[in-house]
Structures are given as structure tokens and as C-alpha cells.
Coordinates of C-alpha atoms in Angstrom, one line a residue:
X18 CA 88.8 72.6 102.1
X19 CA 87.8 75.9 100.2
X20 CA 90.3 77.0 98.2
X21 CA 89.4 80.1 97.5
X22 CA 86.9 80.9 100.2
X23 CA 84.5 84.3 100.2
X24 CA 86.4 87.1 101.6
X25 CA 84.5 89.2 104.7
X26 CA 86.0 92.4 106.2
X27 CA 84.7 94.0 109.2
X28 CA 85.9 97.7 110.1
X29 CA 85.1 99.1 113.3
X30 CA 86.8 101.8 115.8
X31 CA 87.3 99.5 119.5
X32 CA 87.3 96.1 120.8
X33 CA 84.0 94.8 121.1
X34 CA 82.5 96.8 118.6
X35 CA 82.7 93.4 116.4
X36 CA 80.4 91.5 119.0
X37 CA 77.8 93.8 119.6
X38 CA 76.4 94.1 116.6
X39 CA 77.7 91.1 113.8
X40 CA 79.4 88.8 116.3
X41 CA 77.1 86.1 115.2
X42 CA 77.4 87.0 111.3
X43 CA 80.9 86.6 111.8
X44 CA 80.8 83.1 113.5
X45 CA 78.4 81.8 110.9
X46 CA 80.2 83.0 107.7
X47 CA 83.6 81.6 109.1
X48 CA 82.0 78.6 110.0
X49 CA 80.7 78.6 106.1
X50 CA 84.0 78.4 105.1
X51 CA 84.2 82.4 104.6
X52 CA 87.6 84.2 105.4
X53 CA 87.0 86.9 108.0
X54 CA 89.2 89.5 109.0
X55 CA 88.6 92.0 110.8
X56 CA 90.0 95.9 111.5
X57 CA 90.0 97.7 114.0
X58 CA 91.3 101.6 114.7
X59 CA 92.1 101.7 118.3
X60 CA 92.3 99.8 121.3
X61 CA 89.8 101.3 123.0
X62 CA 92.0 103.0 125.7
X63 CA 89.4 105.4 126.5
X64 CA 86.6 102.8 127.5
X65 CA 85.6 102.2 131.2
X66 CA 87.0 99.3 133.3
X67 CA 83.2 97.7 134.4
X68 CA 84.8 94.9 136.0
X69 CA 87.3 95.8 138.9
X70 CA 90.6 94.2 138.8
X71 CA 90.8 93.3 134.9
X72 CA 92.8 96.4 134.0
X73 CA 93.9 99.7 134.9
X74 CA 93.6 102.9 133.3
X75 CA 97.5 102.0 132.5
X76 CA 97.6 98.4 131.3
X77 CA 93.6 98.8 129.6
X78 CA 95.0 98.9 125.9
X79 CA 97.2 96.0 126.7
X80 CA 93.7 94.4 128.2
X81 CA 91.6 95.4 125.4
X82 CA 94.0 94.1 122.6
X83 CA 94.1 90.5 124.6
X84 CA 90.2 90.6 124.7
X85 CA 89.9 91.6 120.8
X86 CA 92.3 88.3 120.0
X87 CA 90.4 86.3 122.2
X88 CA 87.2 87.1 120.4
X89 CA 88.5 87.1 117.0
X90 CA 89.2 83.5 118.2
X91 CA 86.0 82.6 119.5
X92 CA 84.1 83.5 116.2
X93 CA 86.5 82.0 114.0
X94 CA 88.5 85.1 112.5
X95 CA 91.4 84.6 109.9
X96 CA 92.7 88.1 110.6
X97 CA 92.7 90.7 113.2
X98 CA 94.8 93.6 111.9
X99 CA 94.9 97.2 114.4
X100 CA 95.3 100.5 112.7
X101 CA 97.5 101.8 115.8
X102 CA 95.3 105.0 116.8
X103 CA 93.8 106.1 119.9
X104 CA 90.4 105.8 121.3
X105 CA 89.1 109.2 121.3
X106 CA 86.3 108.4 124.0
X107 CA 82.7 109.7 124.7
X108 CA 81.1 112.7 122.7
X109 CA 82.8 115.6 124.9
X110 CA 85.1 114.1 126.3
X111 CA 88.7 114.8 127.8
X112 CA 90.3 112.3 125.2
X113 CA 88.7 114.0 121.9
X114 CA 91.7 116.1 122.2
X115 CA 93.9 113.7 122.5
X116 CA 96.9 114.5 119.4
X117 CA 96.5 110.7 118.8
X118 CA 92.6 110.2 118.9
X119 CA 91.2 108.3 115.8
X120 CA 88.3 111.1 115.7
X121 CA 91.5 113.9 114.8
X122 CA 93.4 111.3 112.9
X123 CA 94.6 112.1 109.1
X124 CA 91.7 111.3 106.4
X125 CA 94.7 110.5 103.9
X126 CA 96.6 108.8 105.9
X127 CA 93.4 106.8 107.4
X128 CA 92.6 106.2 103.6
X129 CA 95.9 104.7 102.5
X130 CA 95.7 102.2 105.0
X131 CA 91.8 100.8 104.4
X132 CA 92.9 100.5 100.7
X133 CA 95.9 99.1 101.1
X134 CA 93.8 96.5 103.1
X135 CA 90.9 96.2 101.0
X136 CA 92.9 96.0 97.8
X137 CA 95.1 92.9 99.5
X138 CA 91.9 91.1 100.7
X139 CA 89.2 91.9 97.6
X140 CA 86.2 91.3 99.7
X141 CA 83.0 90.7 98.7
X142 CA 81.2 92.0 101.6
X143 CA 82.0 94.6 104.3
X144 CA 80.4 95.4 107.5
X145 CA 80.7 98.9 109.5
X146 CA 78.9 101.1 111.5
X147 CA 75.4 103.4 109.9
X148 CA 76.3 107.2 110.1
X149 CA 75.2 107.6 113.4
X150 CA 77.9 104.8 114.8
X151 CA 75.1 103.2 117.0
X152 CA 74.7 105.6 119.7
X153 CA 77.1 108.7 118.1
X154 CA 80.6 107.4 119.5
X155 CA 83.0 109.8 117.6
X156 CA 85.1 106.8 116.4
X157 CA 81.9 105.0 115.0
X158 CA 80.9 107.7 112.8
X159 CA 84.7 108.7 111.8
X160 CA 85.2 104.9 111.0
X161 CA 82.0 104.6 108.8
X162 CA 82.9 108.1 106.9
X163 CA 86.5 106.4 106.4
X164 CA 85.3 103.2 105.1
X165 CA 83.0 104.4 102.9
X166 CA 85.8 106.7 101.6
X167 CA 87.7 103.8 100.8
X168 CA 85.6 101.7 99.2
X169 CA 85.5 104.2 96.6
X170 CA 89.1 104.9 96.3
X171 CA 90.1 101.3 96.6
X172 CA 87.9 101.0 93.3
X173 CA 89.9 104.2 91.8
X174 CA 92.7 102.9 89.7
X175 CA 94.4 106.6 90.3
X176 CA 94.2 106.5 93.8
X177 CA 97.2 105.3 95.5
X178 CA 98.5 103.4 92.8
X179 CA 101.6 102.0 95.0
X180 CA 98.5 100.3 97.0
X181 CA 97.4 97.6 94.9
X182 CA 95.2 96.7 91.9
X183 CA 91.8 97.9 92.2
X184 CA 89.3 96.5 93.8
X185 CA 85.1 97.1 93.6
X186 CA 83.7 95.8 96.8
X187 CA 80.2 94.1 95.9
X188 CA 78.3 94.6 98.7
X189 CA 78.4 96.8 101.8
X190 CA 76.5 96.3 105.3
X191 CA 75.4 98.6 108.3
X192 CA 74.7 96.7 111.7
X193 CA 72.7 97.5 113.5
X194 CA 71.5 96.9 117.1
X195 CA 67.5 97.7 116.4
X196 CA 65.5 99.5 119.1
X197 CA 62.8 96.5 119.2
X198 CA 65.7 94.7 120.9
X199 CA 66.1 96.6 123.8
X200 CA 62.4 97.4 124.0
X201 CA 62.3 93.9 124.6
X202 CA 64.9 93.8 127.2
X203 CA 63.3 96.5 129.4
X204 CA 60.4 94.2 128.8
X205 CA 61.5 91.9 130.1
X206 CA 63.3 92.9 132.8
X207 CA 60.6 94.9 134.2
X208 CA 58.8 91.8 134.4
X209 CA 61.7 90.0 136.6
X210 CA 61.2 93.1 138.8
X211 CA 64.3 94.7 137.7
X212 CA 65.8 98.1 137.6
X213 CA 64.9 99.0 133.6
X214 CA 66.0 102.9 134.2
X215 CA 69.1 103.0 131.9
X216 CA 67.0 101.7 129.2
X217 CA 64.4 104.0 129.6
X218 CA 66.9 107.0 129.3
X219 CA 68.3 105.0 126.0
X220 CA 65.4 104.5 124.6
X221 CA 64.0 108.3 125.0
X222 CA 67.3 110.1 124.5
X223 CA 68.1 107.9 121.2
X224 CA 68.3 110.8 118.4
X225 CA 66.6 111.1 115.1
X226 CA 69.9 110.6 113.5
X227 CA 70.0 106.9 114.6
X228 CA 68.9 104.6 112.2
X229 CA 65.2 104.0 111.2
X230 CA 64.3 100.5 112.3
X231 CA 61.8 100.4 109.1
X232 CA 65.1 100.2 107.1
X233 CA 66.3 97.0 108.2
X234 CA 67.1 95.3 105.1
X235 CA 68.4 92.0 106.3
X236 CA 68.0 90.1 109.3
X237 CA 70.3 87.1 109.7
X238 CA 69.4 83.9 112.3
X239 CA 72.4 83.0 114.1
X240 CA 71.0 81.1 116.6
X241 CA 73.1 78.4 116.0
X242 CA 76.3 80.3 116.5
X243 CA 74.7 82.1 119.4
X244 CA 77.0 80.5 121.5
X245 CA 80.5 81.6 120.1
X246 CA 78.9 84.7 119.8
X247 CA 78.3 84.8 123.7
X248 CA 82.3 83.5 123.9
X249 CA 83.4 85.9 122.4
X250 CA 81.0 88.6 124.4
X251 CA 82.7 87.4 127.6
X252 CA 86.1 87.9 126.0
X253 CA 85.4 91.7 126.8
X254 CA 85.2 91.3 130.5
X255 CA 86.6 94.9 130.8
X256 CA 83.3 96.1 129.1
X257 CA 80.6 93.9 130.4
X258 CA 81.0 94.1 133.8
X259 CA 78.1 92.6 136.0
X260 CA 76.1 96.0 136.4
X261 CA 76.1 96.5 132.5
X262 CA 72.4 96.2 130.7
X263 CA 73.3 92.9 128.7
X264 CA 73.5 91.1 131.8
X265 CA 70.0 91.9 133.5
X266 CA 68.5 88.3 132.3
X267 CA 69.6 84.9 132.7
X268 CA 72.2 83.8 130.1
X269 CA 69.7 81.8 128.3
X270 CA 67.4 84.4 127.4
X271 CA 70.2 86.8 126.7
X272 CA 71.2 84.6 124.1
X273 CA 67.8 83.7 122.7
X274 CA 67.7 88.0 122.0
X275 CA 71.0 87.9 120.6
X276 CA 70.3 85.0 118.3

């Protein structure tokens, strides 16, 4: 047993933000003896319900919590701790106004809480989303301007003092989902004969705010947790319903991408 094991915090804004990009990361550093917790704002009560039956519009942050504890299981998380806000949903939508939404929520108060957290833990890494937030989700980019916020203050022995000793995290990660990836899925799929349309529009409408592929500073194989990684995927049956893009290839190719 590791007595003092590497600490690893994840911060993201829904369920399933975790899996998409870093859900094998996550497997193989807790399977290296690496505590992993992970954070996350909301419980995505703003998302769509892909798979008919597994939720209403009602009971979908009930859902959505069950499906973030199931795949915090399935990759081997120590912690899962929720900030308690709202999911302020698409760029325009309805739920942006929402009093509660993460995108309107208090920067101090939103602060306090991520130092309190990182001061308790003392991390070595973190991982959260690039500016953009992937694809320019409100609550990605509002959770990447808040961690990075306090990463500083949690190293600031005058900021919230009641909070903790200070704490300098070491290093910090962006993950990323890199456009080569689902160049190769349309690839694909176009060669099974299959509709690649919604790639096509993702591909051209993806903004010049996204990430720069060429800046990929790390790639990390986790082929050989690929298949908590997919466990803890299908923990999010709300999300990935049968019609969504991760699900136009056979399982074992999907998993071969996602390695």
C-alpha cells in the first residue's frame, strides 16, 4: 500500500465531462496507486435525455448524480465531491438565466470553495477544461477561468486564510479531445457507409478559439485501461444514447480511438 500516494484533482462543470476527455488518465493514475478525486459544479440538469426512459426532465439531476458515482467507480476515484450549482445549458439557452446557473454563479464564492478543496487535497496535478471548454459550453469555460483562479489564490497565503495552508499546485493539464480524432471517426464511418453529417458540421463550424492541435503537449496511452474507460462511458446512458456520434462503430474500434 502507498502511504502517501500522488494526489490528482479533476474539475469540470457536468457528469461526463470526466470521461470524455481524461477518463482513461484517470483509470491509469488510480490504478498507479494515485488518489483521484474529482469535482464537479453541477449536475448537469440542463443536458438532453438521448436514451428514452432513463430520466425525465424532473428526476435528470437525480439520474446524472447516479451516473457520475457510477463512473467515478468504474475508473477508480477516491473522491467525487459536487459544488451544488446548476447546469446553465447550451450557449443561448433558456437555462443561462437560470438564478442558479454555474455560468451566473459568484466568482468569490466559486473561489472559496476550489481553495478550500485544493488546500485540503495539495495536488500535484490538475486537469480541467482549455479556454474554449471543448466546444464553448458556458460552464466549461466558467470552470476553467475558476480553476485557474484558484490555483493562484490557493498558493496566496492572504487569500482566505480560514481556508487552509497554502498550497502551490505543480503542474496543471488541459484535455483535450483533438480534431484528428474525429477526423478519423467520419473516416471511418463514411467507409461503413454511414451517415458522417454531424461530424461534418463539427468539424467546419469548430471556432478558431478551440485549441490548436499543434499544441498538444502530451499524449498519454491508456489502452490498457480503455476498458474502465468505456465502463464508465456507459455509466452516462442519459448522454450517449444510441443515435449519439461515439456510437457509429463497433465497440472495438471505438475503444481502439479512445485508447
Amino acid at each position: 500500500m502507498i502511504n502517501n500516494p500522488t494526489t490528482l484533482l479533476a474539475i469540470y462543470a457536468h457528469p461526463d465531462d470526466e470521461v470524455l476527455g481524461a477518463g482513461g488518465t484517470l483509470a491509469k493514475a488510480a490504478a498507479q496507486g494515485v488518489r483521484v478525486t474529482i469535482v464537479v459544479a453541477t449536475r448537469g440538469e440542463a443536458g438532453e435525455i438521448q436514451r428514452p426512459g432513463t430520466a425525465t426532465p424532473e428526476t435528470l439531476p437525480v439520474v446524472r448524480e447516479q451516473e457520475m458515482r457510477c463512473s467515478a467507480q468504474a475508473l477508480g476515484v477516491s473522491e467525487l465531491i459536487f459544488l451544488d450549482y446548476r447546469d446553465s445549458g447550451m450557449a443561448g439557452a433558456p437555462d443561462n438565466e437560470h438564478p442558479a446557473a454555474f455560468a451566473n454563479a459568484d466568482a468569490a464564492e466559486v473561489l472559496e470553495k476550489l481553495v478550500r478543496i485544493i488546500r485540503r487535497l495539495r495536488p500535484e496535478a490538475v486537469i480541467t477544461f482549455e479556454p474554449f471548454g471543448g466546444y464553448g459550453h458556458p460552464d466549461h469555460k466558467a470552470i476553467h477561468r475558476h480553476t485557474l483562479s484558484a490555483l493562484a489564490a490557493a498558493d496566496d497565503s492572504k487569500a482566505f486564510p480560514a481556508s487552509g495552508a497554502p498550497w502551490r499546485a505543480p503542474r496543471l493539464y488541459y484535455h483535450l479531445l483533438p480534431r484528428s480524432l474525429f477526423r478519423e471517426m467520419r473516416r471511418r464511418v463514411a467507409a461503413a457507409g454511414g451517415d458522417t453529417s454531424d461530424y461534418d458540421e463539427m468539424l467546419e463550424n469548430l471556432p478558431a478559439e478551440a485549441w490548436p492541435e499543434d499544441q498538444v503537449h502530451v499524449a498519454v496511452d491508456v489502452s490498457q485501461h480503455v476498458e474502465q474507460k468505456w465502463a464508465a462511458w456507459n455509466c452516462h446512458r442519459t448522454q450517449f444514447g444510441p443515435n449519439s456520434r461515439f456510437r457509429r462503430l463497433p465497440d472495438s474500434e471505438m475503444k481502439e480511438l479512445l485508447s
